[in-house]
CSV table of C-alpha atoms and ligand atoms in Angstrom, one decimal:
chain,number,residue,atom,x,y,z
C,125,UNK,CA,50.2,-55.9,-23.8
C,126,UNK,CA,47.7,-58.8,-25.6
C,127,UNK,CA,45.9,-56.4,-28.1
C,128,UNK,CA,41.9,-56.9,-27.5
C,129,UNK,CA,39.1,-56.1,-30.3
C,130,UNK,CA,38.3,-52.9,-30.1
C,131,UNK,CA,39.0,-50.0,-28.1
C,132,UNK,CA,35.7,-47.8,-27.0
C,133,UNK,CA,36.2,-43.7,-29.0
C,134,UNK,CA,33.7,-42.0,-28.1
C,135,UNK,CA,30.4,-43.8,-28.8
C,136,UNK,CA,31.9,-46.1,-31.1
C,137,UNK,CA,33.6,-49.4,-30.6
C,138,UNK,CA,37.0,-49.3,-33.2
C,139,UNK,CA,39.2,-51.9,-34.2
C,140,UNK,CA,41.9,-52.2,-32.1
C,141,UNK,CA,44.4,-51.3,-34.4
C,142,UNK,CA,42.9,-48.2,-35.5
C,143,UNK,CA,42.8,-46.5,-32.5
C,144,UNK,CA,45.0,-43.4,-33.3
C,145,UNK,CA,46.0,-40.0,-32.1
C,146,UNK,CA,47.5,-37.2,-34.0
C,147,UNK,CA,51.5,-36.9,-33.4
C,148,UNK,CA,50.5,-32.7,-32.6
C,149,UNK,CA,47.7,-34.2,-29.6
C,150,UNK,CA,48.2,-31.7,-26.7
C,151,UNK,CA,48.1,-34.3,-24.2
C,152,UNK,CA,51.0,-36.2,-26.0
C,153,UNK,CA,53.5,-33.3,-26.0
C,154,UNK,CA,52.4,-31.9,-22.1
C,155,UNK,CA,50.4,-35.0,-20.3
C,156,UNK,CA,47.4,-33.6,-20.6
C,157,UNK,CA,45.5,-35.9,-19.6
C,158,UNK,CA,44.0,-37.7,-16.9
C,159,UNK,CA,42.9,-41.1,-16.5
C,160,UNK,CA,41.8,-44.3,-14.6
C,161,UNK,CA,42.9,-47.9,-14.0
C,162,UNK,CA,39.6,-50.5,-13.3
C,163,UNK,CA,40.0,-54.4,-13.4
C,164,UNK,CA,37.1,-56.6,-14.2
C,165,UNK,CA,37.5,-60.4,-12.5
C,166,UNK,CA,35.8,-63.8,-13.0
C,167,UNK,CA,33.6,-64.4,-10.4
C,168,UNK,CA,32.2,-67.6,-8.2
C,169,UNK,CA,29.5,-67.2,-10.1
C,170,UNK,CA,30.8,-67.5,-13.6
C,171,UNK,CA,29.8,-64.1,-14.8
C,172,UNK,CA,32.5,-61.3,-14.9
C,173,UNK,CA,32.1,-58.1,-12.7
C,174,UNK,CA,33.8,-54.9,-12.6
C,175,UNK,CA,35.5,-53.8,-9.0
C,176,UNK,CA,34.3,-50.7,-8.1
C,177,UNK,CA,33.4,-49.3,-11.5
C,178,UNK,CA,31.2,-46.2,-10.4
C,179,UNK,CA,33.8,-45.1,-7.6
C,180,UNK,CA,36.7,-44.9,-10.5
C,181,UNK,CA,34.6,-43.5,-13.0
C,182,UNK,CA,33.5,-40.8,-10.2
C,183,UNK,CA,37.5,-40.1,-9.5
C,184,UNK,CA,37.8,-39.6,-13.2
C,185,UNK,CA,35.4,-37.2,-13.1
C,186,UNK,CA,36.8,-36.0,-10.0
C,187,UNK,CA,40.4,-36.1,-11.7
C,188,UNK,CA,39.5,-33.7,-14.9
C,189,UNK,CA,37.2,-31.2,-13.0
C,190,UNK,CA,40.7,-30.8,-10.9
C,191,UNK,CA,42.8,-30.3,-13.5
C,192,UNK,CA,40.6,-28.4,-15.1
C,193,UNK,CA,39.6,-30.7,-18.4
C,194,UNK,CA,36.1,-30.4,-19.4
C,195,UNK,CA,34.4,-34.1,-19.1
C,196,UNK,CA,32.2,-34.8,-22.6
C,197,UNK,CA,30.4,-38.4,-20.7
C,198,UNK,CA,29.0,-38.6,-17.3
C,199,UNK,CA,30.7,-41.1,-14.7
C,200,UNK,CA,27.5,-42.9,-15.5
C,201,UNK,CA,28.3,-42.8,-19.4
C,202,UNK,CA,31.7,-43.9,-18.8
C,203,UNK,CA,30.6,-46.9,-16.9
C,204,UNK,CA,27.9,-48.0,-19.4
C,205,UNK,CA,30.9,-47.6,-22.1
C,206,UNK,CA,32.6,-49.2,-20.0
C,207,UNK,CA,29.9,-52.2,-20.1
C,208,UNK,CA,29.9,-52.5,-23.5
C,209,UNK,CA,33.0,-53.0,-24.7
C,210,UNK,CA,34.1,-55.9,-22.3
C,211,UNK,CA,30.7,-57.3,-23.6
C,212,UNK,CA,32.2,-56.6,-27.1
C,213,UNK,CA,36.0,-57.8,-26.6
C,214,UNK,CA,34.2,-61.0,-24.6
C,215,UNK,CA,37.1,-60.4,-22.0
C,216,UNK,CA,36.7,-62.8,-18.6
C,217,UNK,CA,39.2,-60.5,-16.7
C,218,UNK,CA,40.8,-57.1,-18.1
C,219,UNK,CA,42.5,-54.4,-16.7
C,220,UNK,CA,40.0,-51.1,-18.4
C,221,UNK,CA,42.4,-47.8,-19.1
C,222,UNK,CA,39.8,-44.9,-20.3
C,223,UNK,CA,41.5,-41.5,-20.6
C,224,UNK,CA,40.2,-38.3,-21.5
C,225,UNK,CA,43.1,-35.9,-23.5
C,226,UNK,CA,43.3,-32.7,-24.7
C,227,UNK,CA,43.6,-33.5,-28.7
C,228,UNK,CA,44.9,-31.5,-31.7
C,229,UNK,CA,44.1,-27.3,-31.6
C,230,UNK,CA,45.5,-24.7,-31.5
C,231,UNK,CA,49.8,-24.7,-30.4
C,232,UNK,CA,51.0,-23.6,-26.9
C,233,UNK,CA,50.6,-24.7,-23.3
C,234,UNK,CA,47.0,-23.5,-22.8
C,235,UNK,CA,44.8,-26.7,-23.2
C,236,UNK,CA,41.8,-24.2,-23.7
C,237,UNK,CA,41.9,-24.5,-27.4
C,238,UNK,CA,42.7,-28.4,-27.9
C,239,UNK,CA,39.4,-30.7,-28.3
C,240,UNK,CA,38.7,-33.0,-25.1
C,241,UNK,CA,38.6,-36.8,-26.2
C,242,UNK,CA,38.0,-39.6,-24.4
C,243,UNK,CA,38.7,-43.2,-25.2
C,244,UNK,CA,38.6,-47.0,-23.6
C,245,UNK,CA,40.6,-49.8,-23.7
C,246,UNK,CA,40.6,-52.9,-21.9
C,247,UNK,CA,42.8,-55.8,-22.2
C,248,UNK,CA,44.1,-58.9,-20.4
C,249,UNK,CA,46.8,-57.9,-17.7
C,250,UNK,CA,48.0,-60.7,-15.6
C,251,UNK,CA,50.0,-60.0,-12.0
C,252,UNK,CA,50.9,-56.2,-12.7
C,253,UNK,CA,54.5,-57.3,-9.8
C,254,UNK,CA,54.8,-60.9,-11.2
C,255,UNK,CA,53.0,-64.1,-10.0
C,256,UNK,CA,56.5,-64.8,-7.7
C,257,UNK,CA,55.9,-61.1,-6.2
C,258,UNK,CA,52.3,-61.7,-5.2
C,259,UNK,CA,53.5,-65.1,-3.7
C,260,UNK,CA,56.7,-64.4,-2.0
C,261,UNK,CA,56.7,-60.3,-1.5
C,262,UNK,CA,58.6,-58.2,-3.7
C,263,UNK,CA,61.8,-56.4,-3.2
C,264,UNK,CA,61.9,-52.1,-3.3
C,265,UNK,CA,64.0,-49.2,-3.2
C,266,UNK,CA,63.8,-45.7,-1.6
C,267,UNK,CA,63.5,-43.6,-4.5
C,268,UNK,CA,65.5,-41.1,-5.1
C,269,UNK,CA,62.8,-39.7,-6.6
C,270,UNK,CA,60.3,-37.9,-4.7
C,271,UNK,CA,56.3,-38.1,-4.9
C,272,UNK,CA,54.6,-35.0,-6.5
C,273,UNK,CA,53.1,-32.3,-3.7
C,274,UNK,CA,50.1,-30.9,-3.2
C,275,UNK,CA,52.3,-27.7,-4.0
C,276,UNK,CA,53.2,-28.4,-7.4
C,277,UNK,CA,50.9,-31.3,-9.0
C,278,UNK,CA,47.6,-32.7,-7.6
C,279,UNK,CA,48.7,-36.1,-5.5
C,280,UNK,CA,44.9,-36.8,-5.6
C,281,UNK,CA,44.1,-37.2,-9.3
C,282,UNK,CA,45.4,-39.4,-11.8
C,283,UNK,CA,46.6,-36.7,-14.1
C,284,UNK,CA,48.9,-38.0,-16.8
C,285,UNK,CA,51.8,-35.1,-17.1
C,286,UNK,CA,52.5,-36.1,-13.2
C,287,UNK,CA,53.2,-40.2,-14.0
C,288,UNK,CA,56.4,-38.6,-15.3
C,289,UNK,CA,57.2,-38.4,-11.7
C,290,UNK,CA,56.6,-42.5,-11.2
C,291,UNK,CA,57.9,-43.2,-14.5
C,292,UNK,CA,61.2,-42.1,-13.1
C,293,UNK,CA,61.2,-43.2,-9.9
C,294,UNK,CA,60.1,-47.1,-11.3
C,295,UNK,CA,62.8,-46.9,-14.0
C,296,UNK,CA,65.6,-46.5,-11.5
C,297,UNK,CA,64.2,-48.9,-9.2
C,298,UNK,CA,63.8,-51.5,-12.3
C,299,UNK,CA,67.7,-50.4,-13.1
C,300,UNK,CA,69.1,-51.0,-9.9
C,301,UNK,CA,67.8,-54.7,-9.9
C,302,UNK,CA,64.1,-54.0,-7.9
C,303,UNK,CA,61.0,-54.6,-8.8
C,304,UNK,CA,59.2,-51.3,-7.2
C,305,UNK,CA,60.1,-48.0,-5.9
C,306,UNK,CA,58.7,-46.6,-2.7
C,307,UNK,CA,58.7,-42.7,-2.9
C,308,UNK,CA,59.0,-40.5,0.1
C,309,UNK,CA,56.8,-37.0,0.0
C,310,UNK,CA,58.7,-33.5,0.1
C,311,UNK,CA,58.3,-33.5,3.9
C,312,UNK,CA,60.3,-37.2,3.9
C,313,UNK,CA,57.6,-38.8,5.2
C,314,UNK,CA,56.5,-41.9,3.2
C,315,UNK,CA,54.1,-41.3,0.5
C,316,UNK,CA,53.5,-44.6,-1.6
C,317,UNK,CA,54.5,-46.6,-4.5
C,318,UNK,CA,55.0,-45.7,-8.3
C,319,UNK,CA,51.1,-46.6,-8.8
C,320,UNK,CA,50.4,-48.2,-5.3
C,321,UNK,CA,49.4,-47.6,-2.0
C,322,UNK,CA,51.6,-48.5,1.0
C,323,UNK,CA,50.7,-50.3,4.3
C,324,UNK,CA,52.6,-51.2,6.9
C,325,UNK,CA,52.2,-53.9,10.5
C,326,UNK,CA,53.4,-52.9,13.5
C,327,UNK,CA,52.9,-54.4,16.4
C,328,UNK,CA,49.4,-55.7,15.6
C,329,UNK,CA,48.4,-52.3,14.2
C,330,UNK,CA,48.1,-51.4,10.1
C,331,UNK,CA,49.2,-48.0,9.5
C,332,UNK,CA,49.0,-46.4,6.0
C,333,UNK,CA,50.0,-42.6,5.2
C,334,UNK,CA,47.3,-40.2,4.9
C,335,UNK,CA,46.4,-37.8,2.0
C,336,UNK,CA,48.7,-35.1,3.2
C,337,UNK,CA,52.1,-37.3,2.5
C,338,UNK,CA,51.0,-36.9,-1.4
C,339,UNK,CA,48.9,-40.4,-1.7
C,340,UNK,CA,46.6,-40.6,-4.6
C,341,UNK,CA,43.4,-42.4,-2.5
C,342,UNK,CA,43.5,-45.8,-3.9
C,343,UNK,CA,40.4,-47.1,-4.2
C,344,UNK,CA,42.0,-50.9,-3.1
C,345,UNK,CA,43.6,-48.9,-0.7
C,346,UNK,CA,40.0,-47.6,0.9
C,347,UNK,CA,38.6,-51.6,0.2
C,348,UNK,CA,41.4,-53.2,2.0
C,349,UNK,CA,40.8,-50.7,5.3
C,350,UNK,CA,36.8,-51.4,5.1
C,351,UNK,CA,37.4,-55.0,4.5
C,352,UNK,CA,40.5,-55.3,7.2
C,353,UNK,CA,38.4,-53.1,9.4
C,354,UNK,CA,35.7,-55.4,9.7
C,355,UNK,CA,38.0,-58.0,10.3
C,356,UNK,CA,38.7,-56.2,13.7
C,357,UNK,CA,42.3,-54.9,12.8
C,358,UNK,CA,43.0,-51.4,14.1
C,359,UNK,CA,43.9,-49.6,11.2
C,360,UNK,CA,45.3,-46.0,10.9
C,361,UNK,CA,46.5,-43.5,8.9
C,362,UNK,CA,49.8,-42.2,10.3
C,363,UNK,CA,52.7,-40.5,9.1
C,364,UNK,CA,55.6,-43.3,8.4
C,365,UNK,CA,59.0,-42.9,8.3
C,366,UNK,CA,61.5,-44.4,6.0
C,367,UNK,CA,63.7,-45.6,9.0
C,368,UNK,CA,60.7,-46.9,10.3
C,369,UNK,CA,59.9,-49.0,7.8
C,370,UNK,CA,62.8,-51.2,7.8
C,371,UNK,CA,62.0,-52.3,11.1
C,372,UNK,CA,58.2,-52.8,11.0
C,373,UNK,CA,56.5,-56.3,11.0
C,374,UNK,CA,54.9,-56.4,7.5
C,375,UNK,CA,54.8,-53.9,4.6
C,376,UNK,CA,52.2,-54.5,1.6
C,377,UNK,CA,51.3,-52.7,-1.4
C,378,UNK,CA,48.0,-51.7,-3.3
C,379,UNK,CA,46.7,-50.9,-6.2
C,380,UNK,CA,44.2,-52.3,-8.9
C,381,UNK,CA,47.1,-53.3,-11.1
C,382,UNK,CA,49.2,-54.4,-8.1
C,383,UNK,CA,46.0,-55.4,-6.3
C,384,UNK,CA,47.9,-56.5,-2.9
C,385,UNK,CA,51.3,-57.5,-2.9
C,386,UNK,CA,53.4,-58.0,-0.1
C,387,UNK,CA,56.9,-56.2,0.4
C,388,UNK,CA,59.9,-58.8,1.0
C,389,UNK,CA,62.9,-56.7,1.6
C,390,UNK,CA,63.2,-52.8,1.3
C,391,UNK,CA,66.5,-51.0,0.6
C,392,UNK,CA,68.5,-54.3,1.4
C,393,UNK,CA,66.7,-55.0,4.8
C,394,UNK,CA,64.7,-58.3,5.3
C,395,UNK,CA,60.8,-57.0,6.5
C,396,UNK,CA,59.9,-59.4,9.6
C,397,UNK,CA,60.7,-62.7,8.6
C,398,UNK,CA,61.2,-62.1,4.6
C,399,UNK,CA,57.8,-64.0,3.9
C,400,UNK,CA,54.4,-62.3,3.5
C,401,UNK,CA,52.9,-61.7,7.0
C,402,UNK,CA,49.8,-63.2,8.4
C,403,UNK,CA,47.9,-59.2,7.7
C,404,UNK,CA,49.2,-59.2,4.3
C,405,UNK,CA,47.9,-62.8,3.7
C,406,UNK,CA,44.4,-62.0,5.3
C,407,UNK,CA,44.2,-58.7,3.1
C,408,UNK,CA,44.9,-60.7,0.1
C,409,UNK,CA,42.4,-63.3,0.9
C,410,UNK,CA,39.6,-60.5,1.8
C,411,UNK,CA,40.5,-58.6,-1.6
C,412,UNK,CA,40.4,-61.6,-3.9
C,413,UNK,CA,37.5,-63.0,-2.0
C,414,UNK,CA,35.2,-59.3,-2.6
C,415,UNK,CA,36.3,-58.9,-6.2
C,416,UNK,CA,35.4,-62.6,-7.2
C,417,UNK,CA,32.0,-62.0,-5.7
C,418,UNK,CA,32.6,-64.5,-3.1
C,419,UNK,CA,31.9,-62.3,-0.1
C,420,UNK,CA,28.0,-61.4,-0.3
C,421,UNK,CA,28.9,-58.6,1.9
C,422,UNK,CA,30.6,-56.9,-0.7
C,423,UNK,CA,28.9,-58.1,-4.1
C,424,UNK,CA,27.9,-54.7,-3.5
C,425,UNK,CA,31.2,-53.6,-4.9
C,426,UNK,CA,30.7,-55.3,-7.9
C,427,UNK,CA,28.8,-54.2,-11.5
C,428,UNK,CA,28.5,-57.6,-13.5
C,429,UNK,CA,28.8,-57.3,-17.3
D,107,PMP,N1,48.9,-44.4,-6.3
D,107,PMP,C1,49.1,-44.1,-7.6
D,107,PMP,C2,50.1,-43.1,-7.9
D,107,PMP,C3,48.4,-44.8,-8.6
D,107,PMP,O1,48.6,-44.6,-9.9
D,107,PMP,C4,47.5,-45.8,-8.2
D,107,PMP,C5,46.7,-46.6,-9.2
D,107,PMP,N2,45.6,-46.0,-9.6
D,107,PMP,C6,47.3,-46.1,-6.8
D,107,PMP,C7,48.0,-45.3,-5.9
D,107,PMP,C8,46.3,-47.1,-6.3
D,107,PMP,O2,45.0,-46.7,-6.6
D,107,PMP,P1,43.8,-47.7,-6.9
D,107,PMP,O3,43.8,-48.7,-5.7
D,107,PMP,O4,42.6,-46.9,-7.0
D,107,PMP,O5,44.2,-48.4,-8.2
C-alpha cells in the first residue's frame, strides 16, 4: 500500500503515520466492524470524481444499523469527509476505505460498551487482479470455502468479523497457484467472489446470482446491469451452478477494487475460448467509460472533488 498524507479521524485530518488504534480495540480482537470500499478516477474532464459516493456511504450506513453499530456521521458527513481528504492528500485516483469500529471499553463480546470510531483513508490502489488479469481474464478456484449465509452472518453488509470468511477462501486460492476464489453458498449454488460479484454469458443472456445465494449487492455489480441493460442485453438474476459454469460462454467479475475483470479458466477448465468475451469487453468499456465521466448519461454517478 503507497502511504498517502493523512488519514480522515473523526473531524480531523492526521498524518498518515499516526493513525493508531489501541492493541485492546474491540473490533481488532472480534471484527467489529463494518466498512466500505469507494474509488475515485480521473476523469475526461481533468477533474477527479468519486463513483457512486452517496450509494456506498448509504450501504455503510445500511451496514452498521444491521449489525447493530451506532453511526456517529451521516452518509452525508461521511461523503463530505470523504471530499475533503482527497482534496487534502491531492490524490488523482484512490481507492477510499472508511470504517467505523467498536474501540477500547469495557472486555467481553458485547460491543455495547466499546466507543464507536470512525476513520478514512484513501490511497493509490492500481489493478486490485493485476493489469495482465484485467487484460487477458484471470484464473479461479472453487473454494473450498463456503460464502457466509443469511443464517449465520449478514451476506448483505460489509461487516468486518465476516471477511474472515474471504480471507480464507482467497488464501487457499492464492496457495494453490490462482489468482481468485469463487465461493459457492450453503445451498451450493454459486454465490460470488472473495470481494466480487460474479456474472456469467450464456447463450447471449448475462446471468448473475441473486441476494438469496449470499451476494453482498455490489454496487458495480447494480452499474454494470443498468449500464449492460441499456445496451439491450437481457440480464438476469438466476441461480448458477458450479457445473454450469465450466461450460458457460463468458464469466466476469465485479467489484470496485476488481472493477470488471474477466474470468479465463475456472478449476482447470478453459471458459469459451480462454480470452475475454465480447460482453465482458463491452461491460468493461461501459464501466470505465461512466466512472471517467465520459458517458453524460451517467456523470450522474459521479461526485467531483
Ligand atoms: N462482494 C463482496 C464480498 C465484497 O466485499 C465486494 C466489495 N465491496 C463486492 C462483492 C463488490 O461490491 P462493490 O461493487 O460494491 O464494490
Amino acid at each position: 500500500m503507497e502511504p498517502a498524507t493523512y488519514i480522515w479521524d473523526e473531524g480531523e485530518l492526521i498524518p498518515w503515520a499516526d493513525a493508531n488504534v489501541h492493541f485492546l480495540s474491540h473490533a481488532l480482537h472480534y471484527g467489529t466492524a463494518v466498512f466500505e470500499g469507494i474509488r475515485s478516477y480521473q476523469t475526461a474532464d481533468g477533474g477527479s470524481a468519486v463513483f457512486r459516493l452517496n450509494e456506498h456511504m448509504v450501504r455503510l450506513d445500511a451496514s452498521a444499523r444491521a449489525y447493530g453499530i451506532p453511526m456517529s456521521y451521516s452518509a452525508d458527513d461521511m461523503s463530505k469527509a470523504t471530499l475533503e481528504l482527497l482534496r487534502a492528500n491531492s490524490l488523482e485516483s484512490a481507492y477510499i476505505r472508511p470504517l467505523v469500529f467498536h474501540g477500547v471499553g469495557e472486555f467481553g463480546l458485547n460491543p455495547a460498551g466499546s466507543r464507536v470510531r470512525t476513520m478514512i483513508g484513501a490511497f493509490a490502489l492500481g489493478k486490485y487482479l493485476g493489469e495482465d488479469g484485467v487484460k487477458n481474464g484471470i484464473r479461479a478456484m472453487i473454494s473450498s470455502w463456503r460464502r457466509i449465509s443469511h443464517d449465520d452472518f449478514i451476506p448483505t453488509a460489509k461487516g468486518s468479523g465476516a471477511y474472515l470468511n474471504s480471507a480464507l477462501a482467497k488464501s487457499e486460492a492464492k496457495r494453490a497457484g490462482f489468482d481468485e476464489a469463487i465461493m459457492l453458498s450453503q445451498s451450493g449454488s454459486v454465490s460470488e467472489g472473495t470481494g466480487m460479484n460474479i456474472f456469467v454469458v450464456s447463450e447471449g443472456v448475462v446471468h448473475t446470482p441473486p441476494v438469496s445465494a449470499g451476494i453482498l449487492c455490489g454496487i458495480t455489480r447494480l452499474s454494470v446491469i443498468e449500464l449492460l441493460e441499456a445496451e439491450g442485453y437481457d440480464v438476469r438474476e438466476t441461480d448458477l451452478t458450479r457445473g454450469g459454469l465450466y461450460t458457460v460462454d463468458e464469466v466476469f467479475l465485479t467489484g470496485t477494487a476488481a472493477e470488471v475483470t474477466p474470468v479465463r479458466e475456472i478449476d482447470g477448465r478453459v471458459i469459451g475460448s480462454g480470452r475475454p468475451g465480447p460482453v465482458t469487453v463491452r461491460a468493461q468499456e461501459l464501466f470505465a467509460g461512466a466512472a471517467r465521466g465520459e458517458i453524460e448519461e451517467y456523470r450522474r454517478w459521479l461526485e467531483y472533488v
